[in-house]
Amino acid sequence: MGGTFTYYANVFNIAMEGMMLIGAFFGVLGSYFFQSWAMGMLFAVISGAVVSLIFSVFALYLKTDEFLTGIGINMLALGGTTYLLRNIFDVKGAFISPRIESLPTWDIPILNKIPILSEILNNHPFIVYLAILLALLIEVIIFHTKFGLRLRATGEDPETTRSLGISPNNMKFVSILLSGILSSLAGIFLSLGYVTLFSENMSNGRGWISLAIIILVKGRPLGILLMSLLFGFFESVTFTLQNFNIPSQITSMLPYVITLVVLFLYSFNKSKREK
């Protein structure tokens, strides 16, 4: 969802992978030291905002290439979180502790009484349901508010925004800031919701998959939600396949192979329509 804002502001934000990883680390850091998932979320959000600020300074105000800046942020996130993990917690690989408090889950009334649906849709970390609500909210913000109109105008023609007395750079900065905060929340789902630990490079390419999804659905929030659920389904399939003695190195490739297939089909259909 964070990438939606940068997509419409015409910011090529490949730093979501790094923002997600940094959010995952600082979420665990806050939760461990304060034994509170809320503090973990606060730490993650602040870290996402700080990384956004760094990205903005370089890409918007120092005019560095957005792609190279994003690569730099991703490398900084990978090396930085590994360095902090080893120096703060004195471990290599993964950090697990009973002091880390995971995100609470929601038991939804009525749904918990429906046998099959309850197993699939109920008792997930609350941030999962929050993401669904955010998709609806962001759809409204982008297409039915003055802010969304100015954001899209910034992406399509910055001079239009400038003629209204609004700085295109400021609009892009806001989009990067929102992207960083929401990406860090995605990271905290990995470290405090999906599991309760931090491991080196635990975002593991999910930021890249997010970027592919955003491009595929042309930034539409509801489209991102549906495609994310689809890729989440294929990720769960990988765990099922491991029960059939298929090497994990092969099954773990499935979501990325699906991404490439979908990108190929998208490009094929697009070129077919243009002929």
PDB file of C-alpha atoms in Angstrom:
ATOM      1  CA  MET A   1       0.000   0.000   0.000  1.00  0.00           C
ATOM      2  CA  GLY A   2       2.904   2.316   0.701  1.00  0.00           C
ATOM      3  CA  GLY A   3       4.112   2.006  -2.874  1.00  0.00           C
ATOM      4  CA  THR A   4       0.749   3.278  -4.142  1.00  0.00           C
ATOM      5  CA  PHE A   5       1.554   6.811  -3.063  1.00  0.00           C
ATOM      6  CA  THR A   6       5.006   6.859  -4.675  1.00  0.00           C
ATOM      7  CA  TYR A   7       3.599   5.223  -7.829  1.00  0.00           C
ATOM      8  CA  TYR A   8       1.117   8.048  -8.391  1.00  0.00           C
ATOM      9  CA  ALA A   9       3.713  10.679  -7.460  1.00  0.00           C
ATOM     10  CA  ASN A  10       5.988   9.176 -10.152  1.00  0.00           C
ATOM     11  CA  VAL A  11       8.728   8.219  -7.697  1.00  0.00           C
ATOM     12  CA  PHE A  12      10.479   4.992  -8.620  1.00  0.00           C
ATOM     13  CA  ASN A  13      10.691   3.595  -5.114  1.00  0.00           C
ATOM     14  CA  ILE A  14      12.590   0.318  -5.051  1.00  0.00           C
ATOM     15  CA  ALA A  15      13.652   1.021  -1.466  1.00  0.00           C
ATOM     16  CA  MET A  16      10.534  -0.692  -0.088  1.00  0.00           C
ATOM     17  CA  GLU A  17      12.568  -3.875   0.400  1.00  0.00           C
ATOM     18  CA  GLY A  18      14.978  -2.046   2.704  1.00  0.00           C
ATOM     19  CA  MET A  19      12.231  -0.078   4.456  1.00  0.00           C
ATOM     20  CA  MET A  20      10.462  -3.351   5.189  1.00  0.00           C
ATOM     21  CA  LEU A  21      13.612  -4.986   6.576  1.00  0.00           C
ATOM     22  CA  ILE A  22      14.470  -2.010   8.784  1.00  0.00           C
ATOM     23  CA  GLY A  23      10.879  -1.897  10.077  1.00  0.00           C
ATOM     24  CA  ALA A  24      11.104  -5.603  10.939  1.00  0.00           C
ATOM     25  CA  PHE A  25      14.328  -5.100  12.896  1.00  0.00           C
ATOM     26  CA  PHE A  26      13.273  -2.031  14.865  1.00  0.00           C
ATOM     27  CA  GLY A  27       9.903  -3.616  15.583  1.00  0.00           C
ATOM     28  CA  VAL A  28      11.709  -6.469  17.344  1.00  0.00           C
ATOM     29  CA  LEU A  29      14.086  -4.020  19.029  1.00  0.00           C
ATOM     30  CA  GLY A  30      11.249  -1.954  20.526  1.00  0.00           C
ATOM     31  CA  SER A  31       9.215  -4.991  21.490  1.00  0.00           C
ATOM     32  CA  TYR A  32      12.240  -6.648  23.170  1.00  0.00           C
ATOM     33  CA  PHE A  33      13.415  -3.692  25.256  1.00  0.00           C
ATOM     34  CA  PHE A  34       9.938  -2.570  26.357  1.00  0.00           C
ATOM     35  CA  GLN A  35       8.235  -5.992  26.179  1.00  0.00           C
ATOM     36  CA  SER A  36       5.421  -4.287  24.302  1.00  0.00           C
ATOM     37  CA  TRP A  37       4.202  -4.849  20.751  1.00  0.00           C
ATOM     38  CA  ALA A  38       2.922  -1.242  20.698  1.00  0.00           C
ATOM     39  CA  MET A  39       6.431   0.072  21.340  1.00  0.00           C
ATOM     40  CA  GLY A  40       7.660  -2.256  18.619  1.00  0.00           C
ATOM     41  CA  MET A  41       5.212  -0.667  16.195  1.00  0.00           C
ATOM     42  CA  LEU A  42       6.294   2.815  17.293  1.00  0.00           C
ATOM     43  CA  PHE A  43       9.964   1.982  16.747  1.00  0.00           C
ATOM     44  CA  ALA A  44       9.178   0.496  13.329  1.00  0.00           C
ATOM     45  CA  VAL A  45       7.167   3.539  12.227  1.00  0.00           C
ATOM     46  CA  ILE A  46       9.906   5.939  13.361  1.00  0.00           C
ATOM     47  CA  SER A  47      12.550   3.895  11.544  1.00  0.00           C
ATOM     48  CA  GLY A  48      10.422   3.911   8.377  1.00  0.00           C
ATOM     49  CA  ALA A  49      10.064   7.690   8.599  1.00  0.00           C
ATOM     50  CA  VAL A  50      13.824   8.153   9.077  1.00  0.00           C
ATOM     51  CA  VAL A  51      14.656   5.951   6.072  1.00  0.00           C
ATOM     52  CA  SER A  52      12.102   7.891   4.006  1.00  0.00           C
ATOM     53  CA  LEU A  53      13.791  11.115   5.019  1.00  0.00           C
ATOM     54  CA  ILE A  54      17.179   9.774   3.872  1.00  0.00           C
ATOM     55  CA  PHE A  55      15.694   8.602   0.558  1.00  0.00           C
ATOM     56  CA  SER A  56      13.985  11.973   0.036  1.00  0.00           C
ATOM     57  CA  VAL A  57      17.084  14.037   0.765  1.00  0.00           C
ATOM     58  CA  PHE A  58      19.113  12.142  -1.820  1.00  0.00           C
ATOM     59  CA  ALA A  59      16.459  11.563  -4.504  1.00  0.00           C
ATOM     60  CA  LEU A  60      14.513  14.847  -4.292  1.00  0.00           C
ATOM     61  CA  TYR A  61      16.847  17.508  -3.004  1.00  0.00           C
ATOM     62  CA  LEU A  62      20.314  16.245  -4.019  1.00  0.00           C
ATOM     63  CA  LYS A  63      18.821  14.951  -7.329  1.00  0.00           C
ATOM     64  CA  THR A  64      20.526  11.563  -7.219  1.00  0.00           C
ATOM     65  CA  ASP A  65      19.115   8.785  -9.379  1.00  0.00           C
ATOM     66  CA  GLU A  66      16.054   7.228  -7.687  1.00  0.00           C
ATOM     67  CA  PHE A  67      16.991   3.714  -8.768  1.00  0.00           C
ATOM     68  CA  LEU A  68      20.550   3.956  -7.440  1.00  0.00           C
ATOM     69  CA  THR A  69      19.334   5.626  -4.259  1.00  0.00           C
ATOM     70  CA  GLY A  70      16.896   2.772  -3.720  1.00  0.00           C
ATOM     71  CA  ILE A  71      19.661   0.224  -4.278  1.00  0.00           C
ATOM     72  CA  GLY A  72      21.791   2.069  -1.715  1.00  0.00           C
ATOM     73  CA  ILE A  73      18.951   2.063   0.844  1.00  0.00           C
ATOM     74  CA  ASN A  74      18.412  -1.669   0.333  1.00  0.00           C
ATOM     75  CA  MET A  75      22.114  -2.417   0.804  1.00  0.00           C
ATOM     76  CA  LEU A  76      22.231  -0.160   3.863  1.00  0.00           C
ATOM     77  CA  ALA A  77      19.224  -1.982   5.333  1.00  0.00           C
ATOM     78  CA  LEU A  78      20.733  -5.416   4.765  1.00  0.00           C
ATOM     79  CA  GLY A  79      24.170  -4.549   6.114  1.00  0.00           C
ATOM     80  CA  GLY A  80      22.905  -2.229   8.841  1.00  0.00           C
ATOM     81  CA  THR A  81      20.367  -4.627  10.365  1.00  0.00           C
ATOM     82  CA  THR A  82      22.910  -7.469  10.271  1.00  0.00           C
ATOM     83  CA  TYR A  83      25.483  -5.245  11.998  1.00  0.00           C
ATOM     84  CA  LEU A  84      23.006  -4.104  14.661  1.00  0.00           C
ATOM     85  CA  LEU A  85      21.739  -7.652  15.200  1.00  0.00           C
ATOM     86  CA  ARG A  86      25.229  -8.929  15.930  1.00  0.00           C
ATOM     87  CA  ASN A  87      26.312  -5.962  18.059  1.00  0.00           C
ATOM     88  CA  ILE A  88      23.146  -5.375  20.078  1.00  0.00           C
ATOM     89  CA  PHE A  89      21.954  -8.960  20.570  1.00  0.00           C
ATOM     90  CA  ASP A  90      25.297 -10.733  19.970  1.00  0.00           C
ATOM     91  CA  VAL A  91      23.785 -13.373  17.684  1.00  0.00           C
ATOM     92  CA  LYS A  92      24.211 -14.419  14.056  1.00  0.00           C
ATOM     93  CA  GLY A  93      21.361 -15.531  11.814  1.00  0.00           C
ATOM     94  CA  ALA A  94      18.223 -15.098  13.914  1.00  0.00           C
ATOM     95  CA  PHE A  95      17.288 -13.553  17.248  1.00  0.00           C
ATOM     96  CA  ILE A  96      14.561 -15.184  19.330  1.00  0.00           C
ATOM     97  CA  SER A  97      13.594 -14.198  22.868  1.00  0.00           C
ATOM     98  CA  PRO A  98      10.549 -14.611  25.160  1.00  0.00           C
ATOM     99  CA  ARG A  99      10.846 -10.868  25.831  1.00  0.00           C
ATOM    100  CA  ILE A 100       9.678 -10.163  22.266  1.00  0.00           C
ATOM    101  CA  GLU A 101       5.929  -9.590  22.383  1.00  0.00           C
ATOM    102  CA  SER A 102       4.073 -10.532  19.205  1.00  0.00           C
ATOM    103  CA  LEU A 103       1.175  -8.625  17.665  1.00  0.00           C
ATOM    104  CA  PRO A 104      -2.216  -9.554  19.153  1.00  0.00           C
ATOM    105  CA  THR A 105      -4.633 -11.559  17.039  1.00  0.00           C
ATOM    106  CA  TRP A 106      -8.285 -10.774  16.492  1.00  0.00           C
ATOM    107  CA  ASP A 107     -11.021 -13.284  17.159  1.00  0.00           C
ATOM    108  CA  ILE A 108     -13.884 -12.007  14.995  1.00  0.00           C
ATOM    109  CA  PRO A 109     -17.394 -12.782  16.310  1.00  0.00           C
ATOM    110  CA  ILE A 110     -19.727 -14.733  14.003  1.00  0.00           C
ATOM    111  CA  LEU A 111     -16.778 -15.599  11.736  1.00  0.00           C
ATOM    112  CA  ASN A 112     -15.319 -17.767  14.504  1.00  0.00           C
ATOM    113  CA  LYS A 113     -18.438 -19.953  14.369  1.00  0.00           C
ATOM    114  CA  ILE A 114     -18.106 -20.808  10.661  1.00  0.00           C
ATOM    115  CA  PRO A 115     -15.944 -23.984  10.485  1.00  0.00           C
ATOM    116  CA  ILE A 116     -13.795 -23.623   7.350  1.00  0.00           C
ATOM    117  CA  LEU A 117     -13.808 -19.825   7.019  1.00  0.00           C
ATOM    118  CA  SER A 118     -12.827 -19.459  10.655  1.00  0.00           C
ATOM    119  CA  GLU A 119      -9.670 -21.510  10.100  1.00  0.00           C
ATOM    120  CA  ILE A 120      -8.720 -19.433   7.047  1.00  0.00           C
ATOM    121  CA  LEU A 121      -9.784 -15.900   7.963  1.00  0.00           C
ATOM    122  CA  ASN A 122      -9.956 -15.712  11.755  1.00  0.00           C
ATOM    123  CA  ASN A 123      -7.351 -15.190  14.489  1.00  0.00           C
ATOM    124  CA  HIS A 124      -4.779 -13.388  12.350  1.00  0.00           C
ATOM    125  CA  PRO A 125      -2.638 -10.510  13.693  1.00  0.00           C
ATOM    126  CA  PHE A 126      -4.785  -7.388  13.727  1.00  0.00           C
ATOM    127  CA  ILE A 127      -2.471  -5.692  11.230  1.00  0.00           C
ATOM    128  CA  VAL A 128      -3.813  -8.053   8.539  1.00  0.00           C
ATOM    129  CA  TYR A 129      -7.341  -6.685   8.970  1.00  0.00           C
ATOM    130  CA  LEU A 130      -5.914  -3.179   9.223  1.00  0.00           C
ATOM    131  CA  ALA A 131      -4.287  -3.672   5.802  1.00  0.00           C
ATOM    132  CA  ILE A 132      -7.686  -4.515   4.270  1.00  0.00           C
ATOM    133  CA  LEU A 133      -9.223  -1.367   5.727  1.00  0.00           C
ATOM    134  CA  LEU A 134      -6.214   0.662   4.566  1.00  0.00           C
ATOM    135  CA  ALA A 135      -6.663  -0.571   0.996  1.00  0.00           C
ATOM    136  CA  LEU A 136     -10.228   0.792   0.992  1.00  0.00           C
ATOM    137  CA  LEU A 137      -9.153   4.040   2.660  1.00  0.00           C
ATOM    138  CA  ILE A 138      -6.234   4.636   0.275  1.00  0.00           C
ATOM    139  CA  GLU A 139      -8.502   3.957  -2.726  1.00  0.00           C
ATOM    140  CA  VAL A 140     -10.725   6.795  -1.498  1.00  0.00           C
ATOM    141  CA  ILE A 141      -7.770   9.095  -0.719  1.00  0.00           C
ATOM    142  CA  ILE A 142      -6.136   8.639  -4.123  1.00  0.00           C
ATOM    143  CA  PHE A 143      -9.251   8.989  -6.292  1.00  0.00           C
ATOM    144  CA  HIS A 144     -11.746  11.008  -4.270  1.00  0.00           C
ATOM    145  CA  THR A 145      -9.823  13.633  -2.300  1.00  0.00           C
ATOM    146  CA  LYS A 146      -8.032  16.870  -3.137  1.00  0.00           C
ATOM    147  CA  PHE A 147      -4.762  15.405  -1.854  1.00  0.00           C
ATOM    148  CA  GLY A 148      -5.111  12.415  -4.191  1.00  0.00           C
ATOM    149  CA  LEU A 149      -5.865  14.696  -7.131  1.00  0.00           C
ATOM    150  CA  ARG A 150      -2.757  16.793  -6.438  1.00  0.00           C
ATOM    151  CA  LEU A 151      -0.655  13.666  -5.974  1.00  0.00           C
ATOM    152  CA  ARG A 152      -1.722  12.254  -9.348  1.00  0.00           C
ATOM    153  CA  ALA A 153      -1.193  15.645 -10.981  1.00  0.00           C
ATOM    154  CA  THR A 154       2.333  15.714  -9.546  1.00  0.00           C
ATOM    155  CA  GLY A 155       3.056  12.358 -11.112  1.00  0.00           C
ATOM    156  CA  GLU A 156       1.565  13.207 -14.510  1.00  0.00           C
ATOM    157  CA  ASP A 157       2.679  16.825 -14.884  1.00  0.00           C
ATOM    158  CA  PRO A 158       4.578  18.555 -12.042  1.00  0.00           C
ATOM    159  CA  GLU A 159       4.033  21.942 -13.703  1.00  0.00           C
ATOM    160  CA  THR A 160       0.286  21.627 -13.095  1.00  0.00           C
ATOM    161  CA  THR A 161       0.911  21.232  -9.372  1.00  0.00           C
ATOM    162  CA  ARG A 162       3.405  24.093  -9.412  1.00  0.00           C
ATOM    163  CA  SER A 163       0.860  26.351 -11.125  1.00  0.00           C
ATOM    164  CA  LEU A 164      -1.423  25.823  -8.109  1.00  0.00           C
ATOM    165  CA  GLY A 165       1.321  27.083  -5.801  1.00  0.00           C
ATOM    166  CA  ILE A 166       2.175  23.605  -4.527  1.00  0.00           C
ATOM    167  CA  SER A 167       5.720  22.292  -4.602  1.00  0.00           C
ATOM    168  CA  PRO A 168       5.947  18.968  -6.520  1.00  0.00           C
ATOM    169  CA  ASN A 169       8.925  18.042  -4.347  1.00  0.00           C
ATOM    170  CA  ASN A 170       6.817  18.446  -1.214  1.00  0.00           C
ATOM    171  CA  MET A 171       4.113  16.197  -2.665  1.00  0.00           C
ATOM    172  CA  LYS A 172       6.729  13.599  -3.564  1.00  0.00           C
ATOM    173  CA  PHE A 173       8.237  13.860  -0.090  1.00  0.00           C
ATOM    174  CA  VAL A 174       4.855  13.157   1.501  1.00  0.00           C
ATOM    175  CA  SER A 175       4.387  10.157  -0.780  1.00  0.00           C
ATOM    176  CA  ILE A 176       7.826   8.750   0.171  1.00  0.00           C
ATOM    177  CA  LEU A 177       7.120   9.356   3.865  1.00  0.00           C
ATOM    178  CA  LEU A 178       3.799   7.478   3.679  1.00  0.00           C
ATOM    179  CA  SER A 179       5.498   4.730   1.706  1.00  0.00           C
ATOM    180  CA  GLY A 180       8.223   4.362   4.345  1.00  0.00           C
ATOM    181  CA  ILE A 181       5.777   4.213   7.251  1.00  0.00           C
ATOM    182  CA  LEU A 182       3.494   1.669   5.576  1.00  0.00           C
ATOM    183  CA  SER A 183       6.465  -0.423   4.395  1.00  0.00           C
ATOM    184  CA  SER A 184       7.806  -0.515   7.946  1.00  0.00           C
ATOM    185  CA  LEU A 185       4.396  -1.779   9.112  1.00  0.00           C
ATOM    186  CA  ALA A 186       4.688  -4.550   6.521  1.00  0.00           C
ATOM    187  CA  GLY A 187       8.074  -5.348   8.048  1.00  0.00           C
ATOM    188  CA  ILE A 188       6.649  -5.514  11.540  1.00  0.00           C
ATOM    189  CA  PHE A 189       4.098  -8.050  10.336  1.00  0.00           C
ATOM    190  CA  LEU A 190       7.028 -10.262   9.300  1.00  0.00           C
ATOM    191  CA  SER A 191       8.872 -10.018  12.626  1.00  0.00           C
ATOM    192  CA  LEU A 192       6.031  -9.701  15.167  1.00  0.00           C
ATOM    193  CA  GLY A 193       3.038 -11.175  13.333  1.00  0.00           C
ATOM    194  CA  TYR A 194       4.102 -13.852  10.855  1.00  0.00           C
ATOM    195  CA  VAL A 195       6.734 -15.081  13.359  1.00  0.00           C
ATOM    196  CA  THR A 196       8.130 -13.636  16.591  1.00  0.00           C
ATOM    197  CA  LEU A 197      11.798 -13.117  15.804  1.00  0.00           C
ATOM    198  CA  PHE A 198      14.203 -11.277  13.547  1.00  0.00           C
ATOM    199  CA  SER A 199      16.481 -13.032  11.088  1.00  0.00           C
ATOM    200  CA  GLU A 200      19.008 -11.576   8.681  1.00  0.00           C
ATOM    201  CA  ASN A 201      17.418 -10.532   5.360  1.00  0.00           C
ATOM    202  CA  MET A 202      14.005 -11.744   6.550  1.00  0.00           C
ATOM    203  CA  SER A 203      12.143  -9.553   4.027  1.00  0.00           C
ATOM    204  CA  ASN A 204      13.711 -11.922   1.467  1.00  0.00           C
ATOM    205  CA  GLY A 205      12.620 -10.127  -1.714  1.00  0.00           C
ATOM    206  CA  ARG A 206       9.046  -9.344  -0.646  1.00  0.00           C
ATOM    207  CA  GLY A 207       9.657  -5.669  -1.317  1.00  0.00           C
ATOM    208  CA  TRP A 208      10.535  -6.522  -4.911  1.00  0.00           C
ATOM    209  CA  ILE A 209       7.380  -8.617  -5.238  1.00  0.00           C
ATOM    210  CA  SER A 210       5.400  -5.652  -3.879  1.00  0.00           C
ATOM    211  CA  LEU A 211       6.914  -3.414  -6.534  1.00  0.00           C
ATOM    212  CA  ALA A 212       5.992  -5.930  -9.254  1.00  0.00           C
ATOM    213  CA  ILE A 213       2.412  -6.090  -7.957  1.00  0.00           C
ATOM    214  CA  ILE A 214       2.096  -2.292  -7.921  1.00  0.00           C
ATOM    215  CA  ILE A 215       3.273  -2.073 -11.534  1.00  0.00           C
ATOM    216  CA  LEU A 216       0.956  -4.910 -12.598  1.00  0.00           C
ATOM    217  CA  VAL A 217      -2.200  -3.309 -11.193  1.00  0.00           C
ATOM    218  CA  LYS A 218      -1.065   0.221 -12.070  1.00  0.00           C
ATOM    219  CA  GLY A 219      -1.071   1.283  -8.443  1.00  0.00           C
ATOM    220  CA  ARG A 220      -4.748   0.536  -7.710  1.00  0.00           C
ATOM    221  CA  PRO A 221      -4.988  -0.175  -3.949  1.00  0.00           C
ATOM    222  CA  LEU A 222      -7.743  -2.789  -4.229  1.00  0.00           C
ATOM    223  CA  GLY A 223      -5.824  -4.509  -7.020  1.00  0.00           C
ATOM    224  CA  ILE A 224      -2.734  -4.563  -4.806  1.00  0.00           C
ATOM    225  CA  LEU A 225      -4.796  -6.136  -2.021  1.00  0.00           C
ATOM    226  CA  LEU A 226      -6.132  -8.906  -4.274  1.00  0.00           C
ATOM    227  CA  MET A 227      -2.754  -9.645  -5.873  1.00  0.00           C
ATOM    228  CA  SER A 228      -1.063  -9.683  -2.465  1.00  0.00           C
ATOM    229  CA  LEU A 229      -3.574 -12.262  -1.244  1.00  0.00           C
ATOM    230  CA  LEU A 230      -2.853 -14.315  -4.363  1.00  0.00           C
ATOM    231  CA  PHE A 231       0.909 -14.247  -3.776  1.00  0.00           C
ATOM    232  CA  GLY A 232       0.334 -14.982  -0.089  1.00  0.00           C
ATOM    233  CA  PHE A 233      -1.631 -18.045  -1.163  1.00  0.00           C
ATOM    234  CA  PHE A 234       1.261 -19.276  -3.299  1.00  0.00           C
ATOM    235  CA  GLU A 235       3.661 -18.674  -0.416  1.00  0.00           C
ATOM    236  CA  SER A 236       1.506 -20.883   1.811  1.00  0.00           C
ATOM    237  CA  VAL A 237       1.526 -23.522  -0.941  1.00  0.00           C
ATOM    238  CA  THR A 238       5.313 -23.703  -0.619  1.00  0.00           C
ATOM    239  CA  PHE A 239       4.959 -24.928   2.980  1.00  0.00           C
ATOM    240  CA  THR A 240       2.464 -27.566   1.884  1.00  0.00           C
ATOM    241  CA  LEU A 241       4.798 -28.801  -0.849  1.00  0.00           C
ATOM    242  CA  GLN A 242       7.592 -29.266   1.694  1.00  0.00           C
ATOM    243  CA  ASN A 243       5.469 -31.986   3.298  1.00  0.00           C
ATOM    244  CA  PHE A 244       5.965 -34.006   0.107  1.00  0.00           C
ATOM    245  CA  ASN A 245       9.748 -34.119   0.574  1.00  0.00           C
ATOM    246  CA  ILE A 246      10.329 -31.470  -2.080  1.00  0.00           C
ATOM    247  CA  PRO A 247      13.516 -29.543  -1.163  1.00  0.00           C
ATOM    248  CA  SER A 248      12.740 -26.198   0.465  1.00  0.00           C
ATOM    249  CA  GLN A 249      15.223 -24.494  -1.883  1.00  0.00           C
ATOM    250  CA  ILE A 250      12.886 -25.377  -4.758  1.00  0.00           C
ATOM    251  CA  THR A 251       9.540 -24.679  -3.066  1.00  0.00           C
ATOM    252  CA  SER A 252      10.722 -21.298  -1.769  1.00  0.00           C
ATOM    253  CA  MET A 253      11.251 -20.203  -5.378  1.00  0.00           C
ATOM    254  CA  LEU A 254       7.541 -20.618  -6.186  1.00  0.00           C
ATOM    255  CA  PRO A 255       6.311 -17.063  -5.294  1.00  0.00           C
ATOM    256  CA  TYR A 256       9.145 -15.529  -7.319  1.00  0.00           C
ATOM    257  CA  VAL A 257       8.533 -17.815 -10.282  1.00  0.00           C
ATOM    258  CA  ILE A 258       4.841 -16.867 -10.137  1.00  0.00           C
ATOM    259  CA  THR A 259       5.889 -13.209 -10.110  1.00  0.00           C
ATOM    260  CA  LEU A 260       7.939 -13.695 -13.274  1.00  0.00           C
ATOM    261  CA  VAL A 261       5.111 -15.595 -14.966  1.00  0.00           C
ATOM    262  CA  VAL A 262       2.579 -12.893 -14.126  1.00  0.00           C
ATOM    263  CA  LEU A 263       4.961 -10.172 -15.322  1.00  0.00           C
ATOM    264  CA  PHE A 264       5.489 -12.072 -18.569  1.00  0.00           C
ATOM    265  CA  LEU A 265       1.720 -12.465 -19.123  1.00  0.00           C
ATOM    266  CA  TYR A 266       1.194  -8.779 -18.347  1.00  0.00           C
ATOM    267  CA  SER A 267       3.878  -7.686 -20.811  1.00  0.00           C
ATOM    268  CA  PHE A 268       2.596 -10.112 -23.452  1.00  0.00           C
ATOM    269  CA  ASN A 269      -1.001  -8.851 -23.170  1.00  0.00           C
ATOM    270  CA  LYS A 270       0.156  -5.234 -23.151  1.00  0.00           C
ATOM    271  CA  SER A 271       2.197  -5.637 -26.334  1.00  0.00           C
ATOM    272  CA  LYS A 272      -0.715  -7.513 -27.925  1.00  0.00           C
ATOM    273  CA  ARG A 273      -3.116  -4.638 -27.171  1.00  0.00           C
ATOM    274  CA  GLU A 274      -0.706  -2.070 -28.562  1.00  0.00           C
ATOM    275  CA  LYS A 275      -0.462  -3.853 -31.944  1.00  0.00           C
TER     276      LYS A 275
END
